[in-house]
JSON list of C-alpha atoms in Angstrom, two decimals:
[
{"chain": "A", "resi": 13, "resn": "MET", "atom": "CA", "xyz": [39.74, -27.04, -6.42]},
{"chain": "A", "resi": 14, "resn": "GLU", "atom": "CA", "xyz": [42.08, -24.62, -8.24]},
{"chain": "A", "resi": 15, "resn": "ILE", "atom": "CA", "xyz": [41.27, -20.97, -9.07]},
{"chain": "A", "resi": 16, "resn": "ASP", "atom": "CA", "xyz": [43.32, -18.83, -11.35]},
{"chain": "A", "resi": 17, "resn": "PHE", "atom": "CA", "xyz": [42.98, -15.54, -9.40]},
{"chain": "A", "resi": 18, "resn": "LYS", "atom": "CA", "xyz": [45.28, -13.73, -11.84]},
{"chain": "A", "resi": 19, "resn": "LYS", "atom": "CA", "xyz": [42.51, -13.73, -14.51]},
{"chain": "A", "resi": 20, "resn": "PHE", "atom": "CA", "xyz": [40.13, -11.80, -12.38]},
{"chain": "A", "resi": 21, "resn": "LYS", "atom": "CA", "xyz": [40.17, -8.05, -12.16]},
{"chain": "A", "resi": 22, "resn": "ASP", "atom": "CA", "xyz": [42.40, -6.97, -9.08]},
{"chain": "A", "resi": 23, "resn": "GLY", "atom": "CA", "xyz": [42.53, -10.86, -8.46]},
{"chain": "A", "resi": 24, "resn": "LEU", "atom": "CA", "xyz": [39.10, -10.85, -6.80]},
{"chain": "A", "resi": 25, "resn": "VAL", "atom": "CA", "xyz": [36.63, -13.55, -7.23]},
{"chain": "A", "resi": 26, "resn": "PRO", "atom": "CA", "xyz": [33.03, -13.20, -6.43]},
{"chain": "A", "resi": 27, "resn": "ALA", "atom": "CA", "xyz": [31.80, -15.46, -3.59]},
{"chain": "A", "resi": 28, "resn": "ILE", "atom": "CA", "xyz": [28.06, -16.19, -3.28]},
{"chain": "A", "resi": 29, "resn": "ILE", "atom": "CA", "xyz": [27.07, -17.08, 0.34]},
{"chain": "A", "resi": 30, "resn": "GLN", "atom": "CA", "xyz": [24.16, -19.47, 0.70]},
{"chain": "A", "resi": 31, "resn": "ASP", "atom": "CA", "xyz": [22.67, -20.75, 3.87]},
{"chain": "A", "resi": 32, "resn": "ASN", "atom": "CA", "xyz": [23.19, -24.48, 4.11]},
{"chain": "A", "resi": 33, "resn": "ILE", "atom": "CA", "xyz": [19.90, -25.19, 5.68]},
{"chain": "A", "resi": 34, "resn": "THR", "atom": "CA", "xyz": [17.41, -22.68, 4.19]},
{"chain": "A", "resi": 35, "resn": "GLN", "atom": "CA", "xyz": [19.31, -22.46, 0.81]},
{"chain": "A", "resi": 36, "resn": "ASN", "atom": "CA", "xyz": [18.59, -18.76, 0.82]},
{"chain": "A", "resi": 37, "resn": "VAL", "atom": "CA", "xyz": [21.33, -16.51, -0.59]},
{"chain": "A", "resi": 38, "resn": "LEU", "atom": "CA", "xyz": [22.63, -14.36, 2.18]},
{"chain": "A", "resi": 39, "resn": "MET", "atom": "CA", "xyz": [25.23, -12.09, 0.63]},
{"chain": "A", "resi": 40, "resn": "LEU", "atom": "CA", "xyz": [27.97, -11.56, -1.98]},
{"chain": "A", "resi": 41, "resn": "GLY", "atom": "CA", "xyz": [31.53, -10.74, -1.32]},
{"chain": "A", "resi": 42, "resn": "TYR", "atom": "CA", "xyz": [34.84, -10.90, -2.91]},
{"chain": "A", "resi": 43, "resn": "MET", "atom": "CA", "xyz": [38.03, -13.14, -2.26]},
{"chain": "A", "resi": 44, "resn": "ASP", "atom": "CA", "xyz": [41.52, -12.74, -3.23]},
{"chain": "A", "resi": 45, "resn": "GLU", "atom": "CA", "xyz": [43.73, -15.78, -3.02]},
{"chain": "A", "resi": 46, "resn": "SER", "atom": "CA", "xyz": [44.69, -15.00, 0.54]},
{"chain": "A", "resi": 47, "resn": "ALA", "atom": "CA", "xyz": [41.12, -14.72, 1.83]},
{"chain": "A", "resi": 48, "resn": "PHE", "atom": "CA", "xyz": [40.17, -17.95, -0.07]},
{"chain": "A", "resi": 49, "resn": "LEU", "atom": "CA", "xyz": [42.99, -19.81, 1.54]},
{"chain": "A", "resi": 50, "resn": "ARG", "atom": "CA", "xyz": [42.15, -18.45, 4.94]},
{"chain": "A", "resi": 51, "resn": "THR", "atom": "CA", "xyz": [38.43, -19.40, 4.51]},
{"chain": "A", "resi": 52, "resn": "LYS", "atom": "CA", "xyz": [39.44, -22.96, 3.64]},
{"chain": "A", "resi": 53, "resn": "GLN", "atom": "CA", "xyz": [41.93, -23.20, 6.59]},
{"chain": "A", "resi": 54, "resn": "PHE", "atom": "CA", "xyz": [39.83, -21.74, 9.42]},
{"chain": "A", "resi": 55, "resn": "LYS", "atom": "CA", "xyz": [36.31, -22.71, 8.16]},
{"chain": "A", "resi": 56, "resn": "GLN", "atom": "CA", "xyz": [35.04, -19.19, 8.58]},
{"chain": "A", "resi": 57, "resn": "VAL", "atom": "CA", "xyz": [34.29, -17.05, 5.55]},
{"chain": "A", "resi": 58, "resn": "THR", "atom": "CA", "xyz": [36.84, -14.39, 4.96]},
{"chain": "A", "resi": 59, "resn": "PHE", "atom": "CA", "xyz": [36.63, -11.72, 2.23]},
{"chain": "A", "resi": 60, "resn": "TYR", "atom": "CA", "xyz": [38.93, -9.10, 0.72]},
{"chain": "A", "resi": 61, "resn": "SER", "atom": "CA", "xyz": [37.44, -5.65, 1.61]},
{"chain": "A", "resi": 62, "resn": "ARG", "atom": "CA", "xyz": [37.63, -3.40, -1.43]},
{"chain": "A", "resi": 63, "resn": "SER", "atom": "CA", "xyz": [36.90, -0.39, 0.75]},
{"chain": "A", "resi": 64, "resn": "LYS", "atom": "CA", "xyz": [39.23, -1.18, 3.78]},
{"chain": "A", "resi": 65, "resn": "LYS", "atom": "CA", "xyz": [41.86, -2.71, 1.31]},
{"chain": "A", "resi": 66, "resn": "ARG", "atom": "CA", "xyz": [42.50, -5.69, 3.64]},
{"chain": "A", "resi": 67, "resn": "LEU", "atom": "CA", "xyz": [41.24, -9.19, 4.51]},
{"chain": "A", "resi": 68, "resn": "TRP", "atom": "CA", "xyz": [38.19, -9.17, 6.92]},
{"chain": "A", "resi": 69, "resn": "THR", "atom": "CA", "xyz": [36.53, -12.21, 8.47]},
{"chain": "A", "resi": 70, "resn": "LYS", "atom": "CA", "xyz": [32.70, -11.74, 8.41]},
{"chain": "A", "resi": 71, "resn": "GLY", "atom": "CA", "xyz": [31.67, -11.46, 12.13]},
{"chain": "A", "resi": 72, "resn": "GLU", "atom": "CA", "xyz": [35.08, -10.22, 13.36]},
{"chain": "A", "resi": 73, "resn": "GLU", "atom": "CA", "xyz": [33.24, -7.33, 14.84]},
{"chain": "A", "resi": 74, "resn": "SER", "atom": "CA", "xyz": [29.63, -8.38, 15.28]},
{"chain": "A", "resi": 75, "resn": "GLY", "atom": "CA", "xyz": [30.37, -11.93, 16.23]},
{"chain": "A", "resi": 76, "resn": "ASN", "atom": "CA", "xyz": [28.09, -13.12, 13.52]},
{"chain": "A", "resi": 77, "resn": "PHE", "atom": "CA", "xyz": [30.49, -15.61, 11.77]},
{"chain": "A", "resi": 78, "resn": "LEU", "atom": "CA", "xyz": [29.79, -17.55, 8.74]},
{"chain": "A", "resi": 79, "resn": "GLU", "atom": "CA", "xyz": [30.72, -21.19, 9.50]},
{"chain": "A", "resi": 80, "resn": "VAL", "atom": "CA", "xyz": [31.77, -22.93, 6.25]},
{"chain": "A", "resi": 81, "resn": "VAL", "atom": "CA", "xyz": [30.06, -26.15, 5.08]},
{"chain": "A", "resi": 82, "resn": "SER", "atom": "CA", "xyz": [31.20, -26.58, 1.53]},
{"chain": "A", "resi": 83, "resn": "ILE", "atom": "CA", "xyz": [32.86, -24.48, -1.32]},
{"chain": "A", "resi": 84, "resn": "ALA", "atom": "CA", "xyz": [32.17, -24.94, -4.96]},
{"chain": "A", "resi": 85, "resn": "ILE", "atom": "CA", "xyz": [33.23, -23.26, -8.04]},
{"chain": "A", "resi": 86, "resn": "ASP", "atom": "CA", "xyz": [31.04, -22.75, -11.07]},
{"chain": "A", "resi": 87, "resn": "CYS", "atom": "CA", "xyz": [31.44, -24.41, -14.42]},
{"chain": "A", "resi": 88, "resn": "ASP", "atom": "CA", "xyz": [33.28, -21.44, -15.96]},
{"chain": "A", "resi": 89, "resn": "ASN", "atom": "CA", "xyz": [35.66, -21.07, -12.96]},
{"chain": "A", "resi": 90, "resn": "ASP", "atom": "CA", "xyz": [34.68, -17.51, -12.38]},
{"chain": "A", "resi": 91, "resn": "ALA", "atom": "CA", "xyz": [32.45, -17.62, -9.14]},
{"chain": "A", "resi": 92, "resn": "LEU", "atom": "CA", "xyz": [32.40, -19.30, -5.81]},
{"chain": "A", "resi": 93, "resn": "LEU", "atom": "CA", "xyz": [29.42, -20.82, -4.08]},
{"chain": "A", "resi": 94, "resn": "ILE", "atom": "CA", "xyz": [30.00, -21.19, -0.33]},
{"chain": "A", "resi": 95, "resn": "LYS", "atom": "CA", "xyz": [27.44, -22.89, 1.87]},
{"chain": "A", "resi": 96, "resn": "VAL", "atom": "CA", "xyz": [27.43, -21.81, 5.38]},
{"chain": "A", "resi": 97, "resn": "ASN", "atom": "CA", "xyz": [25.70, -21.95, 8.86]},
{"chain": "A", "resi": 98, "resn": "PRO", "atom": "CA", "xyz": [25.34, -18.39, 9.85]},
{"chain": "A", "resi": 99, "resn": "THR", "atom": "CA", "xyz": [25.61, -17.62, 13.62]},
{"chain": "A", "resi": 100, "resn": "GLY", "atom": "CA", "xyz": [23.50, -14.46, 13.43]},
{"chain": "A", "resi": 101, "resn": "PRO", "atom": "CA", "xyz": [22.21, -11.89, 11.06]},
{"chain": "A", "resi": 102, "resn": "VAL", "atom": "CA", "xyz": [24.42, -11.42, 7.97]},
{"chain": "A", "resi": 103, "resn": "CYS", "atom": "CA", "xyz": [23.79, -7.81, 6.92]},
{"chain": "A", "resi": 104, "resn": "HIS", "atom": "CA", "xyz": [25.58, -4.91, 8.72]},
{"chain": "A", "resi": 105, "resn": "LYS", "atom": "CA", "xyz": [22.13, -3.36, 8.89]},
{"chain": "A", "resi": 106, "resn": "GLY", "atom": "CA", "xyz": [20.97, -6.25, 11.18]},
{"chain": "A", "resi": 107, "resn": "THR", "atom": "CA", "xyz": [18.88, -8.07, 8.72]},
{"chain": "A", "resi": 108, "resn": "ASP", "atom": "CA", "xyz": [19.15, -11.82, 7.94]},
{"chain": "A", "resi": 109, "resn": "THR", "atom": "CA", "xyz": [20.41, -11.18, 4.47]},
{"chain": "A", "resi": 110, "resn": "CYS", "atom": "CA", "xyz": [21.76, -8.22, 2.42]},
{"chain": "A", "resi": 111, "resn": "TRP", "atom": "CA", "xyz": [18.49, -8.17, 0.64]},
{"chain": "A", "resi": 112, "resn": "GLY", "atom": "CA", "xyz": [16.53, -7.47, 3.70]},
{"chain": "A", "resi": 113, "resn": "ASN", "atom": "CA", "xyz": [14.41, -10.69, 3.65]},
{"chain": "A", "resi": 114, "resn": "GLN", "atom": "CA", "xyz": [14.19, -13.15, 6.44]},
{"chain": "A", "resi": 115, "resn": "ASN", "atom": "CA", "xyz": [16.32, -16.23, 6.35]},
{"chain": "A", "resi": 116, "resn": "ILE", "atom": "CA", "xyz": [13.58, -18.85, 6.87]},
{"chain": "A", "resi": 117, "resn": "VAL", "atom": "CA", "xyz": [13.03, -22.26, 5.12]},
{"chain": "A", "resi": 118, "resn": "GLU", "atom": "CA", "xyz": [10.50, -22.30, 2.19]},
{"chain": "A", "resi": 119, "resn": "TYR", "atom": "CA", "xyz": [8.84, -25.51, 1.08]},
{"chain": "A", "resi": 120, "resn": "GLY", "atom": "CA", "xyz": [7.61, -24.21, -2.40]},
{"chain": "A", "resi": 121, "resn": "PHE", "atom": "CA", "xyz": [3.86, -24.53, -2.70]},
{"chain": "A", "resi": 122, "resn": "LEU", "atom": "CA", "xyz": [3.52, -25.89, 0.78]},
{"chain": "A", "resi": 123, "resn": "SER", "atom": "CA", "xyz": [4.81, -22.64, 2.32]},
{"chain": "A", "resi": 124, "resn": "VAL", "atom": "CA", "xyz": [2.35, -20.78, 0.08]},
{"chain": "A", "resi": 125, "resn": "LEU", "atom": "CA", "xyz": [-0.49, -23.03, 1.36]},
{"chain": "A", "resi": 126, "resn": "GLU", "atom": "CA", "xyz": [0.56, -22.44, 4.87]},
{"chain": "A", "resi": 127, "resn": "LYS", "atom": "CA", "xyz": [0.44, -18.83, 4.53]},
{"chain": "A", "resi": 128, "resn": "THR", "atom": "CA", "xyz": [-3.04, -19.06, 3.00]},
{"chain": "A", "resi": 129, "resn": "ILE", "atom": "CA", "xyz": [-4.23, -21.22, 6.03]},
{"chain": "A", "resi": 130, "resn": "HIS", "atom": "CA", "xyz": [-2.72, -18.62, 8.32]},
{"chain": "A", "resi": 131, "resn": "ASN", "atom": "CA", "xyz": [-4.43, -15.67, 6.47]},
{"chain": "A", "resi": 132, "resn": "ARG", "atom": "CA", "xyz": [-7.80, -17.47, 6.60]},
{"chain": "A", "resi": 133, "resn": "LYS", "atom": "CA", "xyz": [-7.47, -18.23, 10.25]},
{"chain": "A", "resi": 134, "resn": "ASN", "atom": "CA", "xyz": [-6.65, -14.59, 11.17]},
{"chain": "A", "resi": 135, "resn": "ALA", "atom": "CA", "xyz": [-8.72, -12.77, 8.88]},
{"chain": "A", "resi": 136, "resn": "SER", "atom": "CA", "xyz": [-11.52, -10.54, 10.21]},
{"chain": "A", "resi": 137, "resn": "THR", "atom": "CA", "xyz": [-14.02, -11.67, 7.55]},
{"chain": "A", "resi": 138, "resn": "ASN", "atom": "CA", "xyz": [-13.87, -15.09, 5.97]},
{"chain": "A", "resi": 139, "resn": "GLU", "atom": "CA", "xyz": [-17.40, -15.60, 4.46]},
{"chain": "A", "resi": 140, "resn": "GLY", "atom": "CA", "xyz": [-17.42, -18.73, 2.30]},
{"chain": "A", "resi": 141, "resn": "SER", "atom": "CA", "xyz": [-13.99, -19.89, 3.46]},
{"chain": "A", "resi": 142, "resn": "TYR", "atom": "CA", "xyz": [-13.80, -23.51, 4.19]},
{"chain": "A", "resi": 143, "resn": "ILE", "atom": "CA", "xyz": [-10.61, -23.14, 6.01]},
{"chain": "A", "resi": 144, "resn": "ALA", "atom": "CA", "xyz": [-12.14, -20.44, 8.33]},
{"chain": "A", "resi": 145, "resn": "SER", "atom": "CA", "xyz": [-15.27, -22.46, 8.97]},
{"chain": "A", "resi": 146, "resn": "LEU", "atom": "CA", "xyz": [-12.94, -25.32, 10.18]},
{"chain": "A", "resi": 147, "resn": "PHE", "atom": "CA", "xyz": [-11.18, -22.95, 12.64]},
{"chain": "A", "resi": 148, "resn": "GLU", "atom": "CA", "xyz": [-14.51, -21.70, 13.73]},
{"chain": "A", "resi": 149, "resn": "LYS", "atom": "CA", "xyz": [-15.73, -25.28, 14.60]},
{"chain": "A", "resi": 150, "resn": "GLY", "atom": "CA", "xyz": [-12.76, -25.86, 16.75]},
{"chain": "A", "resi": 151, "resn": "MET", "atom": "CA", "xyz": [-10.18, -28.42, 17.51]},
{"chain": "A", "resi": 152, "resn": "ASN", "atom": "CA", "xyz": [-12.23, -31.44, 17.74]},
{"chain": "A", "resi": 153, "resn": "LYS", "atom": "CA", "xyz": [-13.61, -30.91, 14.22]},
{"chain": "A", "resi": 154, "resn": "ILE", "atom": "CA", "xyz": [-10.29, -30.27, 12.77]},
{"chain": "A", "resi": 155, "resn": "ALA", "atom": "CA", "xyz": [-8.79, -33.35, 14.48]},
{"chain": "A", "resi": 156, "resn": "GLN", "atom": "CA", "xyz": [-12.00, -35.34, 13.22]},
{"chain": "A", "resi": 157, "resn": "LYS", "atom": "CA", "xyz": [-11.30, -34.25, 9.58]},
{"chain": "A", "resi": 158, "resn": "VAL", "atom": "CA", "xyz": [-7.75, -35.42, 9.80]},
{"chain": "A", "resi": 159, "resn": "GLY", "atom": "CA", "xyz": [-8.91, -38.76, 11.09]},
{"chain": "A", "resi": 160, "resn": "GLU", "atom": "CA", "xyz": [-11.42, -39.02, 8.28]},
{"chain": "A", "resi": 161, "resn": "GLU", "atom": "CA", "xyz": [-8.93, -38.24, 5.59]},
{"chain": "A", "resi": 162, "resn": "THR", "atom": "CA", "xyz": [-6.43, -40.69, 7.09]},
{"chain": "A", "resi": 163, "resn": "ILE", "atom": "CA", "xyz": [-8.90, -43.51, 6.79]},
{"chain": "A", "resi": 164, "resn": "GLU", "atom": "CA", "xyz": [-9.81, -42.46, 3.29]},
{"chain": "A", "resi": 165, "resn": "MET", "atom": "CA", "xyz": [-6.26, -42.43, 2.23]},
{"chain": "A", "resi": 166, "resn": "ILE", "atom": "CA", "xyz": [-5.64, -45.81, 3.66]},
{"chain": "A", "resi": 167, "resn": "ILE", "atom": "CA", "xyz": [-8.60, -47.24, 2.00]},
{"chain": "A", "resi": 168, "resn": "GLU", "atom": "CA", "xyz": [-7.30, -45.94, -1.41]},
{"chain": "A", "resi": 169, "resn": "ALA", "atom": "CA", "xyz": [-3.82, -47.13, -0.64]},
{"chain": "A", "resi": 170, "resn": "LYS", "atom": "CA", "xyz": [-5.04, -50.68, -0.78]},
{"chain": "A", "resi": 171, "resn": "ASP", "atom": "CA", "xyz": [-6.76, -50.15, -4.09]},
{"chain": "A", "resi": 172, "resn": "THR", "atom": "CA", "xyz": [-5.18, -49.71, -7.47]},
{"chain": "A", "resi": 173, "resn": "ASN", "atom": "CA", "xyz": [-6.50, -46.30, -8.54]},
{"chain": "A", "resi": 174, "resn": "ASP", "atom": "CA", "xyz": [-3.57, -44.06, -8.17]},
{"chain": "A", "resi": 175, "resn": "GLU", "atom": "CA", "xyz": [-5.45, -40.83, -8.90]},
{"chain": "A", "resi": 176, "resn": "LEU", "atom": "CA", "xyz": [-7.87, -41.45, -6.03]},
{"chain": "A", "resi": 177, "resn": "PHE", "atom": "CA", "xyz": [-4.96, -42.32, -3.78]},
{"chain": "A", "resi": 178, "resn": "LEU", "atom": "CA", "xyz": [-3.24, -38.94, -4.66]},
{"chain": "A", "resi": 179, "resn": "ASN", "atom": "CA", "xyz": [-6.45, -37.11, -4.04]},
{"chain": "A", "resi": 180, "resn": "GLU", "atom": "CA", "xyz": [-6.97, -38.56, -0.67]},
{"chain": "A", "resi": 181, "resn": "SER", "atom": "CA", "xyz": [-3.23, -37.94, 0.12]},
{"chain": "A", "resi": 182, "resn": "ALA", "atom": "CA", "xyz": [-3.56, -34.22, -0.86]},
{"chain": "A", "resi": 183, "resn": "ASP", "atom": "CA", "xyz": [-6.66, -33.95, 1.28]},
{"chain": "A", "resi": 184, "resn": "LEU", "atom": "CA", "xyz": [-4.81, -35.58, 4.27]},
{"chain": "A", "resi": 185, "resn": "LEU", "atom": "CA", "xyz": [-1.81, -33.26, 3.95]},
{"chain": "A", "resi": 186, "resn": "PHE", "atom": "CA", "xyz": [-3.99, -30.22, 3.56]},
{"chain": "A", "resi": 187, "resn": "HIS", "atom": "CA", "xyz": [-5.98, -30.83, 6.63]},
{"chain": "A", "resi": 188, "resn": "TYR", "atom": "CA", "xyz": [-2.85, -31.80, 8.59]},
{"chain": "A", "resi": 189, "resn": "LEU", "atom": "CA", "xyz": [-1.50, -28.29, 7.88]},
{"chain": "A", "resi": 190, "resn": "ILE", "atom": "CA", "xyz": [-4.63, -26.88, 9.20]},
{"chain": "A", "resi": 191, "resn": "LEU", "atom": "CA", "xyz": [-4.35, -29.07, 12.34]},
{"chain": "A", "resi": 192, "resn": "LEU", "atom": "CA", "xyz": [-0.64, -28.00, 12.88]},
{"chain": "A", "resi": 193, "resn": "GLN", "atom": "CA", "xyz": [-1.64, -24.30, 12.91]},
{"chain": "A", "resi": 194, "resn": "ALA", "atom": "CA", "xyz": [-4.63, -24.97, 15.16]},
{"chain": "A", "resi": 195, "resn": "LYS", "atom": "CA", "xyz": [-2.18, -26.35, 17.57]},
{"chain": "A", "resi": 196, "resn": "GLY", "atom": "CA", "xyz": [0.18, -23.31, 17.06]},
{"chain": "A", "resi": 197, "resn": "PHE", "atom": "CA", "xyz": [2.81, -25.07, 15.02]},
{"chain": "A", "resi": 198, "resn": "THR", "atom": "CA", "xyz": [4.05, -24.95, 11.43]},
{"chain": "A", "resi": 199, "resn": "LEU", "atom": "CA", "xyz": [5.67, -27.50, 8.96]},
{"chain": "A", "resi": 200, "resn": "GLN", "atom": "CA", "xyz": [9.02, -26.24, 10.18]},
{"chain": "A", "resi": 201, "resn": "ASP", "atom": "CA", "xyz": [8.38, -27.48, 13.55]},
{"chain": "A", "resi": 202, "resn": "ILE", "atom": "CA", "xyz": [7.85, -30.91, 12.30]},
{"chain": "A", "resi": 203, "resn": "VAL", "atom": "CA", "xyz": [10.98, -30.69, 10.06]},
{"chain": "A", "resi": 204, "resn": "LYS", "atom": "CA", "xyz": [13.11, -29.70, 13.12]},
{"chain": "A", "resi": 205, "resn": "LYS", "atom": "CA", "xyz": [11.81, -32.57, 15.09]},
{"chain": "A", "resi": 206, "resn": "LEU", "atom": "CA", "xyz": [12.72, -34.96, 12.13]},
{"chain": "A", "resi": 207, "resn": "GLN", "atom": "CA", "xyz": [16.16, -33.45, 11.87]},
{"chain": "A", "resi": 208, "resn": "GLN", "atom": "CA", "xyz": [16.79, -33.97, 15.65]},
{"chain": "A", "resi": 209, "resn": "ARG", "atom": "CA", "xyz": [15.85, -37.56, 15.26]},
{"chain": "A", "resi": 210, "resn": "HIS", "atom": "CA", "xyz": [18.09, -37.95, 12.25]},
{"chain": "A", "resi": 211, "resn": "LYS", "atom": "CA", "xyz": [21.14, -36.64, 14.07]},
{"chain": "A", "resi": 212, "resn": "ALA", "atom": "CA", "xyz": [20.32, -39.05, 16.99]},
{"chain": "A", "resi": 213, "resn": "GLU", "atom": "CA", "xyz": [20.40, -42.02, 14.67]}
]
């Protein structure tokens, strides 16, 4: 990887910092050639501070370092993408990111669905809500529904109607997400368990 630092204003290349696990953008900084080489050598993100006029390693004061996983340069050779494992909040204001949002894993529509389930579970009034009615009926009913949907999915798996199989699979996943929250867990807890097993293999 070669970067022509001389073509940039003041020799500073913008460096986008992204969490390697959550894929969230954490911050934006600038690197001169010395900061870039130091980052590569020590595997901790080092920037050039335009205000302090010197190199500074992120976390040198707070202890919240950015451990480098990978470094890539974009197609026009004018920006860096550095994937990291952060050891704490990134922003100097104490937030996870410099945009103030939480650095948590999102699973697209599944995360939206989890939030809907959570809101229905905890809302003060849920008239007509199927999700709320399941929570009101308790753990046995929720577990029973997961069992029923599992059997229906297995039956359709042995048939040739793909649309019915997909429908039953969606029903099973939906009720499984409800069961997880009824037990006090989320999809992320299951992902963490799978990651632990993956590392052990």
